[in-house]
């Protein structure tokens, strides 16, 4: 592990100033992802700014000019968020996504903000002996033509086919979450769907955050579609495994017709994939297996697959059918 300096920030503003003014600095919270990368030498920061003790660890209601809902501090631990009574009752997809990730020990340590910013588990990204455009821009993508079971099938580029690993981010994307960010110029808000980015020709950039910007909270709007929501994940083993594909969905059906629907997919792209085409195809329709299949296939029309990742297309389609029919009480 490369030697580095360590500083414990006393306030969010101090943390931002310390990192923004130092290109070699990184934020450290729960460390469940970053510490692994330090050991592997995937990450070699010159300074770590510890934000884990900042007072950003509350889950509380908000009612302001932005609407009503639940505000989740960036330092709220995954286990605490999954067990929170309001999250379980009003945003069950969030609780179920958290409980499907990692292990109990890691969930006790991992934070809300850190979970959103974890980096890909692509085997080539984590192996410093192989070329990887995400780790070393311009070196090439070993995953293209290599081991492809975990490759993206949507939104990939010639530079990168890695997928985003977060379960929580998929649920938050489906439920229209907003990310509150503090930077050198002050506070700003952005939809969670605008936090992560597709690889394009700059796969080394996972998010749209500038260096030194710190996630301080996530806000979930109060909405009926969130109350009837869930998260379903397909993986190689029953626990402690990343998604081959996953579905976060929310649904409101009235008189047999879809009035509201939210749908996001994980394990298929460089970011949580909001299935907007499928949502639009479902609105105003009677919900049955064929309708959901057609909607999912419209979203998947743009899929580009390698031989090893081709299974993801029918997998995410069938997960979507099962998830939505289950939410509607019509699982077959």
mmCIF file of C-alpha atoms in Angstrom:
data_model
loop_
_atom_site.group_PDB
_atom_site.id
_atom_site.type_symbol
_atom_site.label_atom_id
_atom_site.label_comp_id
_atom_site.label_asym_id
_atom_site.label_seq_id
_atom_site.Cartn_x
_atom_site.Cartn_y
_atom_site.Cartn_z
ATOM 1 C CA UNK A 1 0.000 0.000 0.000
ATOM 2 C CA UNK A 2 1.342 3.418 -0.942
ATOM 3 C CA UNK A 3 1.932 5.749 2.058
ATOM 4 C CA UNK A 4 -0.551 8.609 2.416
ATOM 5 C CA UNK A 5 -1.447 11.456 4.749
ATOM 6 C CA UNK A 6 -4.575 11.242 6.888
ATOM 7 C CA UNK A 7 -6.729 14.170 8.028
ATOM 8 C CA UNK A 8 -9.977 14.051 10.000
ATOM 9 C CA UNK A 9 -12.342 16.811 8.850
ATOM 10 C CA UNK A 10 -14.257 18.724 11.504
ATOM 11 C CA UNK A 11 -17.019 19.975 9.201
ATOM 12 C CA UNK A 12 -18.344 19.295 5.694
ATOM 13 C CA UNK A 13 -16.997 22.671 4.569
ATOM 14 C CA UNK A 14 -13.515 21.832 5.842
ATOM 15 C CA UNK A 15 -13.617 18.441 4.147
ATOM 16 C CA UNK A 16 -14.541 20.016 0.829
ATOM 17 C CA UNK A 17 -11.805 22.637 1.112
ATOM 18 C CA UNK A 18 -9.167 20.004 1.942
ATOM 19 C CA UNK A 19 -10.008 17.788 -1.034
ATOM 20 C CA UNK A 20 -10.859 20.475 -3.590
ATOM 21 C CA UNK A 21 -7.491 22.155 -3.027
ATOM 22 C CA UNK A 22 -5.476 18.952 -3.396
ATOM 23 C CA UNK A 23 -5.629 16.852 -6.605
ATOM 24 C CA UNK A 24 -4.152 13.891 -4.717
ATOM 25 C CA UNK A 25 -6.782 13.880 -1.951
ATOM 26 C CA UNK A 26 -9.796 11.594 -1.556
ATOM 27 C CA UNK A 27 -12.703 11.430 0.873
ATOM 28 C CA UNK A 28 -12.825 8.448 3.256
ATOM 29 C CA UNK A 29 -16.088 7.366 4.895
ATOM 30 C CA UNK A 30 -16.904 3.700 5.583
ATOM 31 C CA UNK A 31 -13.989 2.628 3.403
ATOM 32 C CA UNK A 32 -15.482 -0.696 2.331
ATOM 33 C CA UNK A 33 -14.600 -0.022 -1.318
ATOM 34 C CA UNK A 34 -11.702 2.435 -1.108
ATOM 35 C CA UNK A 35 -9.619 0.408 1.357
ATOM 36 C CA UNK A 36 -9.785 -2.598 -0.978
ATOM 37 C CA UNK A 37 -8.523 -0.414 -3.793
ATOM 38 C CA UNK A 38 -5.698 0.921 -1.632
ATOM 39 C CA UNK A 39 -4.566 -2.644 -0.955
ATOM 40 C CA UNK A 40 -4.767 -3.553 -4.645
ATOM 41 C CA UNK A 41 -3.052 -0.265 -5.637
ATOM 42 C CA UNK A 42 -6.013 0.532 -7.873
ATOM 43 C CA UNK A 43 -6.254 3.769 -5.872
ATOM 44 C CA UNK A 44 -3.093 5.589 -4.764
ATOM 45 C CA UNK A 45 -4.198 8.862 -3.119
ATOM 46 C CA UNK A 46 -1.662 11.071 -1.416
ATOM 47 C CA UNK A 47 -4.114 12.176 1.282
ATOM 48 C CA UNK A 48 -7.301 10.761 2.793
ATOM 49 C CA UNK A 49 -9.776 13.182 4.335
ATOM 50 C CA UNK A 50 -11.930 11.310 6.852
ATOM 51 C CA UNK A 51 -15.579 12.406 6.735
ATOM 52 C CA UNK A 52 -16.970 9.432 8.660
ATOM 53 C CA UNK A 53 -17.497 11.394 11.886
ATOM 54 C CA UNK A 54 -19.268 14.356 10.340
ATOM 55 C CA UNK A 55 -22.857 14.900 11.563
ATOM 56 C CA UNK A 56 -24.423 13.512 8.387
ATOM 57 C CA UNK A 57 -25.912 10.392 9.965
ATOM 58 C CA UNK A 58 -29.596 11.194 10.396
ATOM 59 C CA UNK A 59 -32.739 10.061 8.574
ATOM 60 C CA UNK A 60 -35.395 12.748 8.876
ATOM 61 C CA UNK A 61 -38.477 14.113 7.158
ATOM 62 C CA UNK A 62 -38.238 17.226 5.015
ATOM 63 C CA UNK A 63 -40.997 19.591 3.945
ATOM 64 C CA UNK A 64 -39.675 22.607 2.074
ATOM 65 C CA UNK A 65 -39.680 24.338 -1.294
ATOM 66 C CA UNK A 66 -38.428 21.116 -2.887
ATOM 67 C CA UNK A 67 -41.404 19.071 -1.682
ATOM 68 C CA UNK A 68 -41.914 16.473 1.026
ATOM 69 C CA UNK A 69 -40.156 13.241 1.764
ATOM 70 C CA UNK A 70 -37.262 11.634 3.595
ATOM 71 C CA UNK A 71 -33.768 13.088 3.823
ATOM 72 C CA UNK A 72 -30.981 10.549 4.345
ATOM 73 C CA UNK A 73 -27.602 11.780 5.566
ATOM 74 C CA UNK A 74 -24.597 10.597 3.568
ATOM 75 C CA UNK A 75 -23.083 8.913 6.630
ATOM 76 C CA UNK A 76 -26.146 6.823 7.483
ATOM 77 C CA UNK A 77 -24.960 3.222 7.619
ATOM 78 C CA UNK A 78 -26.523 0.787 5.182
ATOM 79 C CA UNK A 79 -27.769 -1.486 7.971
ATOM 80 C CA UNK A 80 -29.431 1.416 9.808
ATOM 81 C CA UNK A 81 -31.106 2.672 6.636
ATOM 82 C CA UNK A 82 -32.399 -0.782 5.714
ATOM 83 C CA UNK A 83 -33.947 -1.165 9.169
ATOM 84 C CA UNK A 84 -35.444 2.321 9.437
ATOM 85 C CA UNK A 85 -39.244 2.060 9.980
ATOM 86 C CA UNK A 86 -40.173 4.756 7.456
ATOM 87 C CA UNK A 87 -37.859 3.337 4.811
ATOM 88 C CA UNK A 88 -39.310 -0.139 5.250
ATOM 89 C CA UNK A 89 -42.896 1.154 5.148
ATOM 90 C CA UNK A 90 -42.697 3.896 2.522
ATOM 91 C CA UNK A 91 -39.690 2.929 0.374
ATOM 92 C CA UNK A 92 -39.416 -0.876 0.604
ATOM 93 C CA UNK A 93 -37.342 -1.102 -2.588
ATOM 94 C CA UNK A 94 -34.567 0.801 -0.801
ATOM 95 C CA UNK A 95 -34.570 -1.510 2.210
ATOM 96 C CA UNK A 96 -34.630 -4.648 0.057
ATOM 97 C CA UNK A 97 -31.841 -3.373 -2.193
ATOM 98 C CA UNK A 98 -29.612 -2.701 0.809
ATOM 99 C CA UNK A 99 -30.292 -6.092 2.371
ATOM 100 C CA UNK A 100 -29.411 -7.842 -0.890
ATOM 101 C CA UNK A 101 -25.955 -6.271 -0.971
ATOM 102 C CA UNK A 102 -22.648 -7.254 0.628
ATOM 103 C CA UNK A 103 -22.740 -8.905 4.071
ATOM 104 C CA UNK A 104 -24.084 -7.907 7.476
ATOM 105 C CA UNK A 105 -20.614 -6.824 8.608
ATOM 106 C CA UNK A 106 -20.084 -4.626 5.563
ATOM 107 C CA UNK A 107 -23.563 -3.100 5.815
ATOM 108 C CA UNK A 108 -22.745 -2.033 9.383
ATOM 109 C CA UNK A 109 -19.733 -0.118 8.021
ATOM 110 C CA UNK A 110 -20.783 1.104 4.556
ATOM 111 C CA UNK A 111 -22.449 4.509 4.183
ATOM 112 C CA UNK A 112 -25.185 5.904 1.947
ATOM 113 C CA UNK A 113 -22.884 8.310 0.119
ATOM 114 C CA UNK A 114 -20.078 5.801 -0.213
ATOM 115 C CA UNK A 115 -22.404 3.144 -1.592
ATOM 116 C CA UNK A 116 -23.378 5.438 -4.460
ATOM 117 C CA UNK A 117 -19.730 6.161 -5.252
ATOM 118 C CA UNK A 118 -18.356 2.631 -5.190
ATOM 119 C CA UNK A 119 -16.461 1.670 -8.298
ATOM 120 C CA UNK A 120 -16.946 -1.230 -10.683
ATOM 121 C CA UNK A 121 -16.043 -4.785 -9.716
ATOM 122 C CA UNK A 122 -14.813 -5.554 -13.246
ATOM 123 C CA UNK A 123 -12.024 -8.104 -12.751
ATOM 124 C CA UNK A 124 -9.725 -6.204 -15.105
ATOM 125 C CA UNK A 125 -10.238 -2.886 -13.324
ATOM 126 C CA UNK A 126 -9.141 -4.530 -10.079
ATOM 127 C CA UNK A 127 -6.113 -6.259 -11.634
ATOM 128 C CA UNK A 128 -3.344 -3.676 -12.087
ATOM 129 C CA UNK A 129 -1.391 -6.069 -14.331
ATOM 130 C CA UNK A 130 -3.983 -5.738 -17.110
ATOM 131 C CA UNK A 131 -4.863 -2.772 -19.370
ATOM 132 C CA UNK A 132 -7.954 -0.851 -18.246
ATOM 133 C CA UNK A 133 -9.157 2.480 -19.600
ATOM 134 C CA UNK A 134 -11.055 3.167 -16.389
ATOM 135 C CA UNK A 135 -7.970 2.708 -14.242
ATOM 136 C CA UNK A 136 -5.418 4.042 -16.765
ATOM 137 C CA UNK A 137 -7.037 6.072 -19.583
ATOM 138 C CA UNK A 138 -5.824 5.121 -23.047
ATOM 139 C CA UNK A 139 -4.389 1.737 -22.053
ATOM 140 C CA UNK A 140 -7.242 -0.315 -23.545
ATOM 141 C CA UNK A 141 -10.151 -2.423 -22.280
ATOM 142 C CA UNK A 142 -9.206 -5.991 -21.437
ATOM 143 C CA UNK A 143 -12.849 -6.933 -20.830
ATOM 144 C CA UNK A 144 -13.677 -6.515 -24.527
ATOM 145 C CA UNK A 145 -12.853 -9.940 -25.888
ATOM 146 C CA UNK A 146 -12.029 -11.179 -22.385
ATOM 147 C CA UNK A 147 -14.074 -12.586 -19.534
ATOM 148 C CA UNK A 148 -17.490 -11.085 -20.163
ATOM 149 C CA UNK A 149 -20.011 -12.550 -17.724
ATOM 150 C CA UNK A 150 -20.395 -9.232 -15.904
ATOM 151 C CA UNK A 151 -20.195 -6.941 -18.940
ATOM 152 C CA UNK A 152 -22.660 -4.147 -19.655
ATOM 153 C CA UNK A 153 -25.270 -4.760 -22.341
ATOM 154 C CA UNK A 154 -26.664 -1.201 -22.402
ATOM 155 C CA UNK A 155 -24.821 2.087 -22.821
ATOM 156 C CA UNK A 156 -21.354 0.565 -23.152
ATOM 157 C CA UNK A 157 -18.670 2.015 -25.410
ATOM 158 C CA UNK A 158 -15.544 0.905 -27.246
ATOM 159 C CA UNK A 159 -13.587 2.181 -24.247
ATOM 160 C CA UNK A 160 -15.395 0.358 -21.433
ATOM 161 C CA UNK A 161 -18.001 -2.357 -20.835
ATOM 162 C CA UNK A 162 -17.947 -2.278 -17.016
ATOM 163 C CA UNK A 163 -21.108 -2.210 -14.903
ATOM 164 C CA UNK A 164 -21.960 -0.200 -11.813
ATOM 165 C CA UNK A 165 -22.119 -2.423 -8.708
ATOM 166 C CA UNK A 166 -24.467 -0.569 -6.326
ATOM 167 C CA UNK A 167 -27.829 -2.127 -5.436
ATOM 168 C CA UNK A 168 -28.924 0.958 -3.491
ATOM 169 C CA UNK A 169 -28.316 3.259 -6.455
ATOM 170 C CA UNK A 170 -30.698 1.227 -8.623
ATOM 171 C CA UNK A 171 -33.513 1.530 -6.075
ATOM 172 C CA UNK A 172 -32.881 5.262 -5.617
ATOM 173 C CA UNK A 173 -32.860 5.782 -9.390
ATOM 174 C CA UNK A 174 -36.252 4.109 -9.684
ATOM 175 C CA UNK A 175 -37.753 6.228 -6.884
ATOM 176 C CA UNK A 176 -36.674 9.623 -8.260
ATOM 177 C CA UNK A 177 -34.126 10.365 -5.522
ATOM 178 C CA UNK A 178 -32.224 13.643 -5.405
ATOM 179 C CA UNK A 179 -28.567 13.887 -4.383
ATOM 180 C CA UNK A 180 -27.504 16.898 -2.313
ATOM 181 C CA UNK A 181 -23.880 17.848 -2.931
ATOM 182 C CA UNK A 182 -21.573 20.341 -1.223
ATOM 183 C CA UNK A 183 -18.726 21.820 -3.217
ATOM 184 C CA UNK A 184 -16.363 24.806 -3.124
ATOM 185 C CA UNK A 185 -19.111 26.975 -4.651
ATOM 186 C CA UNK A 186 -21.742 25.853 -2.146
ATOM 187 C CA UNK A 187 -24.599 23.367 -2.198
ATOM 188 C CA UNK A 188 -26.317 21.979 -5.276
ATOM 189 C CA UNK A 189 -28.913 19.306 -5.993
ATOM 190 C CA UNK A 190 -29.133 16.860 -8.854
ATOM 191 C CA UNK A 191 -31.432 13.941 -9.726
ATOM 192 C CA UNK A 192 -29.776 10.634 -8.938
ATOM 193 C CA UNK A 193 -30.076 9.728 -12.608
ATOM 194 C CA UNK A 194 -27.650 12.567 -13.367
ATOM 195 C CA UNK A 195 -25.067 11.523 -10.764
ATOM 196 C CA UNK A 196 -23.590 8.577 -12.633
ATOM 197 C CA UNK A 197 -22.529 8.638 -16.263
ATOM 198 C CA UNK A 198 -22.070 6.275 -19.186
ATOM 199 C CA UNK A 199 -18.442 5.562 -20.143
ATOM 200 C CA UNK A 200 -18.225 7.161 -23.594
ATOM 201 C CA UNK A 201 -14.573 7.923 -24.258
ATOM 202 C CA UNK A 202 -13.902 8.882 -20.616
ATOM 203 C CA UNK A 203 -14.657 5.739 -18.609
ATOM 204 C CA UNK A 204 -12.358 6.893 -15.812
ATOM 205 C CA UNK A 205 -15.138 9.318 -14.809
ATOM 206 C CA UNK A 206 -17.781 7.391 -12.873
ATOM 207 C CA UNK A 207 -19.893 10.401 -11.927
ATOM 208 C CA UNK A 208 -20.611 14.008 -12.833
ATOM 209 C CA UNK A 209 -19.182 15.270 -9.529
ATOM 210 C CA UNK A 210 -16.239 17.654 -9.665
ATOM 211 C CA UNK A 211 -13.149 16.890 -7.603
ATOM 212 C CA UNK A 212 -13.830 18.035 -4.057
ATOM 213 C CA UNK A 213 -17.611 17.791 -4.217
ATOM 214 C CA UNK A 214 -19.035 15.832 -1.291
ATOM 215 C CA UNK A 215 -22.391 14.061 -1.164
ATOM 216 C CA UNK A 216 -24.042 15.218 2.063
ATOM 217 C CA UNK A 217 -27.537 13.737 1.688
ATOM 218 C CA UNK A 218 -30.008 11.880 -0.493
ATOM 219 C CA UNK A 219 -33.661 12.924 -0.616
ATOM 220 C CA UNK A 220 -36.535 10.581 -1.430
ATOM 221 C CA UNK A 221 -39.807 12.290 -2.429
ATOM 222 C CA UNK A 222 -43.037 11.188 -0.815
ATOM 223 C CA UNK A 223 -45.069 9.328 -3.459
ATOM 224 C CA UNK A 224 -47.555 6.488 -3.661
ATOM 225 C CA UNK A 225 -45.514 4.604 -6.246
ATOM 226 C CA UNK A 226 -42.659 4.279 -3.737
ATOM 227 C CA UNK A 227 -44.882 2.609 -1.146
ATOM 228 C CA UNK A 228 -45.635 -0.258 -3.522
ATOM 229 C CA UNK A 229 -42.065 -0.880 -4.633
ATOM 230 C CA UNK A 230 -39.549 -3.681 -4.465
ATOM 231 C CA UNK A 231 -36.098 -4.817 -5.567
ATOM 232 C CA UNK A 232 -35.160 -8.154 -7.102
ATOM 233 C CA UNK A 233 -31.615 -9.306 -7.786
ATOM 234 C CA UNK A 234 -30.212 -12.257 -9.749
ATOM 235 C CA UNK A 235 -26.706 -13.340 -8.778
ATOM 236 C CA UNK A 236 -24.365 -16.315 -8.844
ATOM 237 C CA UNK A 237 -24.941 -17.236 -5.194
ATOM 238 C CA UNK A 238 -27.544 -16.492 -2.547
ATOM 239 C CA UNK A 239 -25.577 -13.787 -0.720
ATOM 240 C CA UNK A 240 -22.459 -11.639 -0.875
ATOM 241 C CA UNK A 241 -22.467 -11.411 -4.661
ATOM 242 C CA UNK A 242 -22.927 -8.568 -7.119
ATOM 243 C CA UNK A 243 -25.874 -8.486 -9.492
ATOM 244 C CA UNK A 244 -25.835 -10.260 -12.815
ATOM 245 C CA UNK A 245 -29.006 -8.233 -13.295
ATOM 246 C CA UNK A 246 -31.449 -6.554 -10.933
ATOM 247 C CA UNK A 247 -34.758 -4.713 -11.060
ATOM 248 C CA UNK A 248 -36.112 -1.933 -8.852
ATOM 249 C CA UNK A 249 -39.750 -1.151 -9.513
ATOM 250 C CA UNK A 250 -42.682 0.826 -8.159
ATOM 251 C CA UNK A 251 -46.254 0.444 -9.344
ATOM 252 C CA UNK A 252 -49.716 1.959 -8.966
ATOM 253 C CA UNK A 253 -52.562 0.096 -10.685
ATOM 254 C CA UNK A 254 -56.135 1.420 -10.671
ATOM 255 C CA UNK A 255 -59.060 -0.500 -12.196
ATOM 256 C CA UNK A 256 -56.571 -2.888 -13.748
ATOM 257 C CA UNK A 257 -54.681 -0.101 -15.567
ATOM 258 C CA UNK A 258 -51.128 1.112 -14.863
ATOM 259 C CA UNK A 259 -51.378 4.673 -13.537
ATOM 260 C CA UNK A 260 -47.783 5.040 -12.319
ATOM 261 C CA UNK A 261 -44.716 2.912 -12.833
ATOM 262 C CA UNK A 262 -41.044 3.303 -11.990
ATOM 263 C CA UNK A 263 -38.428 0.924 -13.330
ATOM 264 C CA UNK A 264 -34.647 0.801 -13.058
ATOM 265 C CA UNK A 265 -32.170 -1.967 -13.863
ATOM 266 C CA UNK A 266 -28.844 -2.865 -12.300
ATOM 267 C CA UNK A 267 -25.976 -5.017 -13.512
ATOM 268 C CA UNK A 268 -26.554 -4.073 -17.147
ATOM 269 C CA UNK A 269 -24.827 -0.698 -17.593
ATOM 270 C CA UNK A 270 -22.104 1.641 -16.359
ATOM 271 C CA UNK A 271 -24.805 3.374 -14.278
ATOM 272 C CA UNK A 272 -28.190 2.454 -12.822
ATOM 273 C CA UNK A 273 -30.346 2.151 -15.944
ATOM 274 C CA UNK A 274 -33.692 3.961 -15.694
ATOM 275 C CA UNK A 275 -35.939 2.078 -18.103
ATOM 276 C CA UNK A 276 -37.863 5.129 -19.325
ATOM 277 C CA UNK A 277 -38.997 3.555 -22.622
ATOM 278 C CA UNK A 278 -40.457 0.589 -20.782
ATOM 279 C CA UNK A 279 -42.211 2.889 -18.300
ATOM 280 C CA UNK A 280 -43.794 4.875 -21.120
ATOM 281 C CA UNK A 281 -44.911 1.683 -22.854
ATOM 282 C CA UNK A 282 -46.656 0.467 -19.689
ATOM 283 C CA UNK A 283 -48.552 3.613 -18.722
ATOM 284 C CA UNK A 284 -52.283 3.351 -19.345
ATOM 285 C CA UNK A 285 -52.032 -0.338 -20.223
ATOM 286 C CA UNK A 286 -53.517 -3.406 -18.597
ATOM 287 C CA UNK A 287 -50.740 -5.165 -16.771
ATOM 288 C CA UNK A 288 -50.131 -8.719 -17.908
ATOM 289 C CA UNK A 289 -47.152 -10.816 -18.865
ATOM 290 C CA UNK A 290 -47.255 -9.968 -22.558
ATOM 291 C CA UNK A 291 -47.557 -6.222 -21.939
ATOM 292 C CA UNK A 292 -44.537 -6.211 -19.625
ATOM 293 C CA UNK A 293 -42.573 -8.387 -22.028
ATOM 294 C CA UNK A 294 -43.202 -5.984 -24.908
ATOM 295 C CA UNK A 295 -42.258 -2.977 -22.777
ATOM 296 C CA UNK A 296 -39.026 -4.581 -21.603
ATOM 297 C CA UNK A 297 -38.106 -5.577 -25.143
ATOM 298 C CA UNK A 298 -38.566 -1.983 -26.311
ATOM 299 C CA UNK A 299 -36.028 -0.917 -23.673
ATOM 300 C CA UNK A 300 -33.674 -3.747 -24.586
ATOM 301 C CA UNK A 301 -33.758 -3.043 -28.319
ATOM 302 C CA UNK A 302 -30.556 -1.036 -27.923
ATOM 303 C CA UNK A 303 -28.703 -3.845 -26.139
ATOM 304 C CA UNK A 304 -25.300 -4.828 -27.482
ATOM 305 C CA UNK A 305 -24.014 -8.126 -26.172
ATOM 306 C CA UNK A 306 -20.967 -10.330 -26.239
ATOM 307 C CA UNK A 307 -21.408 -14.100 -26.232
ATOM 308 C CA UNK A 308 -20.785 -14.424 -22.485
ATOM 309 C CA UNK A 309 -23.130 -11.578 -21.529
ATOM 310 C CA UNK A 310 -26.007 -12.417 -23.916
ATOM 311 C CA UNK A 311 -27.891 -14.166 -21.097
ATOM 312 C CA UNK A 312 -28.456 -10.786 -19.410
ATOM 313 C CA UNK A 313 -31.058 -9.694 -21.961
ATOM 314 C CA UNK A 314 -33.607 -12.458 -21.258
ATOM 315 C CA UNK A 315 -32.630 -12.397 -17.588
ATOM 316 C CA UNK A 316 -33.470 -8.737 -17.009
ATOM 317 C CA UNK A 317 -36.597 -9.051 -19.165
ATOM 318 C CA UNK A 318 -37.877 -11.984 -17.105
ATOM 319 C CA UNK A 319 -36.940 -10.326 -13.818
ATOM 320 C CA UNK A 320 -38.969 -7.305 -14.895
ATOM 321 C CA UNK A 321 -41.998 -9.446 -15.731
ATOM 322 C CA UNK A 322 -41.796 -11.279 -12.423
ATOM 323 C CA UNK A 323 -41.236 -8.108 -10.375
ATOM 324 C CA UNK A 324 -44.102 -6.088 -11.862
ATOM 325 C CA UNK A 325 -46.591 -8.945 -11.794
ATOM 326 C CA UNK A 326 -45.655 -9.627 -8.188
ATOM 327 C CA UNK A 327 -46.226 -5.990 -7.278
ATOM 328 C CA UNK A 328 -49.611 -6.132 -8.999
ATOM 329 C CA UNK A 329 -50.536 -9.281 -7.085
ATOM 330 C CA UNK A 330 -50.728 -11.236 -10.339
ATOM 331 C CA UNK A 331 -47.492 -13.182 -10.263
ATOM 332 C CA UNK A 332 -47.675 -16.226 -12.536
#
